[in-house]
CSV table of C-alpha atoms in Angstrom, one decimal:
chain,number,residue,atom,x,y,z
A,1,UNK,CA,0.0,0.0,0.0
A,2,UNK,CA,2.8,2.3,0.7
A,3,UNK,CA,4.6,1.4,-2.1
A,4,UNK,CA,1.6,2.2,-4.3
A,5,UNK,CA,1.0,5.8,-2.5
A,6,UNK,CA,4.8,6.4,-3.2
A,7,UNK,CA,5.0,5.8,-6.6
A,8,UNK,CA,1.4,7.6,-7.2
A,9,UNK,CA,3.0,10.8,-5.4
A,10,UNK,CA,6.1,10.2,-7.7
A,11,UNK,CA,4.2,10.0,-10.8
A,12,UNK,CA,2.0,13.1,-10.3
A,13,UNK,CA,5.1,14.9,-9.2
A,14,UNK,CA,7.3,13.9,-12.2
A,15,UNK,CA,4.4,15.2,-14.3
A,16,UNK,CA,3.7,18.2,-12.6
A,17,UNK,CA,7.4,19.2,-13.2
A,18,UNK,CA,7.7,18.3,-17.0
A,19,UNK,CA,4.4,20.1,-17.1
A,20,UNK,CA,5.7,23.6,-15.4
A,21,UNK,CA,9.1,23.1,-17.8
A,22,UNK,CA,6.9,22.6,-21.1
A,23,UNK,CA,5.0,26.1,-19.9
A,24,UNK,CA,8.0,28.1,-19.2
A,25,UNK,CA,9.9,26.7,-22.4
A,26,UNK,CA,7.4,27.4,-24.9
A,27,UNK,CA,6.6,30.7,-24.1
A,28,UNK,CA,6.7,32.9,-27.5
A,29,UNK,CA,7.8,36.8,-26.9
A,30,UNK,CA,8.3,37.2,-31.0
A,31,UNK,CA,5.7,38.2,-32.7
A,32,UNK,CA,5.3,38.6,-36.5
A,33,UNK,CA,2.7,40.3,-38.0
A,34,UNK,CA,3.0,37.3,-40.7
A,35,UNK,CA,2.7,34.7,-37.8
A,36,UNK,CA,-0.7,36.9,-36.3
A,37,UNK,CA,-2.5,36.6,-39.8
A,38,UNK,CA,-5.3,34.6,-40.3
A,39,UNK,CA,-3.4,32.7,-43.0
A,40,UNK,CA,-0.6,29.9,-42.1
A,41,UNK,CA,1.0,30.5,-45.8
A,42,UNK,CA,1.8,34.6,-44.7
A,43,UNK,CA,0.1,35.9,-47.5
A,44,UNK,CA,-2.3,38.6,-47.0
A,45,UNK,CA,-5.6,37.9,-48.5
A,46,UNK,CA,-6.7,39.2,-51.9
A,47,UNK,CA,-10.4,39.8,-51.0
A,48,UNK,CA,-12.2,39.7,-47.4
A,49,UNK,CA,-10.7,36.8,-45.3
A,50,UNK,CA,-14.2,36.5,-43.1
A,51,UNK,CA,-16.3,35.6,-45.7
A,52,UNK,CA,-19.7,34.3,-44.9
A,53,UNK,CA,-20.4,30.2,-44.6
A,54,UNK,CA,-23.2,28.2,-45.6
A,55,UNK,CA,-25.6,28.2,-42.9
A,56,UNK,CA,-27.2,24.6,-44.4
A,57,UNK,CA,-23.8,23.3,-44.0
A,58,UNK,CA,-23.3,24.1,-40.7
A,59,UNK,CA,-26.7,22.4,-39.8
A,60,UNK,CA,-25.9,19.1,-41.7
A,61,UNK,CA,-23.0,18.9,-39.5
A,62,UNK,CA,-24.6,19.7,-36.2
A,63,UNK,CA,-27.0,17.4,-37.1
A,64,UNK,CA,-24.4,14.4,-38.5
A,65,UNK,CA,-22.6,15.4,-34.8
A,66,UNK,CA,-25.3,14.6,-33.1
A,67,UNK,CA,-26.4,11.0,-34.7
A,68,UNK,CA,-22.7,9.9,-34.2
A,69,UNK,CA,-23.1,10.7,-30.6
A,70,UNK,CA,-26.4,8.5,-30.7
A,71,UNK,CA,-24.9,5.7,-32.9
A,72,UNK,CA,-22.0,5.8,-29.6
A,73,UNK,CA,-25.0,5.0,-27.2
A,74,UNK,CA,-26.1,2.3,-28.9
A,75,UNK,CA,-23.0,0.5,-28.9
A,76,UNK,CA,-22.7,-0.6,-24.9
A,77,UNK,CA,-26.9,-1.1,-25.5
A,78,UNK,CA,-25.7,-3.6,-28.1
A,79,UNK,CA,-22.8,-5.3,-25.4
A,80,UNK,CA,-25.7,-5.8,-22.9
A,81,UNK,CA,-27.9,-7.2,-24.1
A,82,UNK,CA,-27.0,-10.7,-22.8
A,83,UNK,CA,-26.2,-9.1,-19.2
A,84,UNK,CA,-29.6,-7.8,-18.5
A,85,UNK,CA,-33.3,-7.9,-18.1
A,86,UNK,CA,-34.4,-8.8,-21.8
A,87,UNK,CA,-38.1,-6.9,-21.6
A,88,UNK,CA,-36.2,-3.5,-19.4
A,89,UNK,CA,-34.2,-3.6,-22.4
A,90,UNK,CA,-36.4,-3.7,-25.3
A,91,UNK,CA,-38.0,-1.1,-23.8
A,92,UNK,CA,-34.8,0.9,-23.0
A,93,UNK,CA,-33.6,0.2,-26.7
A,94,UNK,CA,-37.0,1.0,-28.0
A,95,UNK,CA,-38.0,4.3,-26.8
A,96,UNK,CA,-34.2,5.3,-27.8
A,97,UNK,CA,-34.9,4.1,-31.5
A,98,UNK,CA,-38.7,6.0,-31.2
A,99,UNK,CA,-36.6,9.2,-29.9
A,100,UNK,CA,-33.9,8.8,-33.0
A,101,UNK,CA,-36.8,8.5,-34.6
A,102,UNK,CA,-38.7,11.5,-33.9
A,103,UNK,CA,-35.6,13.7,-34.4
A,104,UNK,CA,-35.2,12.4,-37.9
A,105,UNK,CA,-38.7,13.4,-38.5
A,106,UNK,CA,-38.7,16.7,-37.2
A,107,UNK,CA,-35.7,17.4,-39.0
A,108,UNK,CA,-37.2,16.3,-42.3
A,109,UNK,CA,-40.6,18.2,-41.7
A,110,UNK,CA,-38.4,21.4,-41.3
A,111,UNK,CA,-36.7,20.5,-44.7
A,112,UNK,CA,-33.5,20.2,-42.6
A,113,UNK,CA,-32.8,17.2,-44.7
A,114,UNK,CA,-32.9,18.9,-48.4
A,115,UNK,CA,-29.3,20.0,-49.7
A,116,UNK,CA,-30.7,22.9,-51.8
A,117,UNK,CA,-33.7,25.1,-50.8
């Protein structure tokens, strides 16, 4: 047990300090006016560099984001299966699906789903 406190404390410690090194190494004090652009290549822009996105296409993602968060809740669902009550599951697994479901619905009603307008 002691052994195991003493090597914890020694990890966290070891880390703390490479941690406090890396901040006080990497500080930066030069500053370009090249390196502050927008632009990683250092050339200034030929027309406006904050030009406006497609608002669709940030919706599409948001809503792509947010079935693959879903799609990783289903997965454990999927691993226990075997380990629990089979009707509590169903259930469980069910009203997910029906919520998914409803989502997907909404979204297409609101003609989230349609690329062009």
């Amino acid at each position: 047990m002691i052994l195991m406190m003493l090597s914890s404390i020694t990890i966290i410690f070891i880390s703390n300090m490479i941690m406090i090194l890396a901040m006080i190494l990497s500080k930066k004090s030069f500053k370009d006016r090249e390196k502050c652009s927008p632009f990683e290549c250092g050339f200034d822009p030929k027309s406006s560099a904050r030009n406006p996105f497609s608002l669709h296409f940030f919706l599409i993602t948001v809503i792509f984001l947010i079935f693959d968060v879903e799609i990783a809740l289903i997965f454990p669902m999927i691993y226990t299966f075997m380990m629990t009550n089979f009707i509590l599951w169903t259930k469980t697994i069910f009203f997910f699906i029906i919520m998914l479901l409803v989502g997907l619905y909404h979204e297409w009603n609101q003609n989230m789903l349609n690329w062009t307008n």
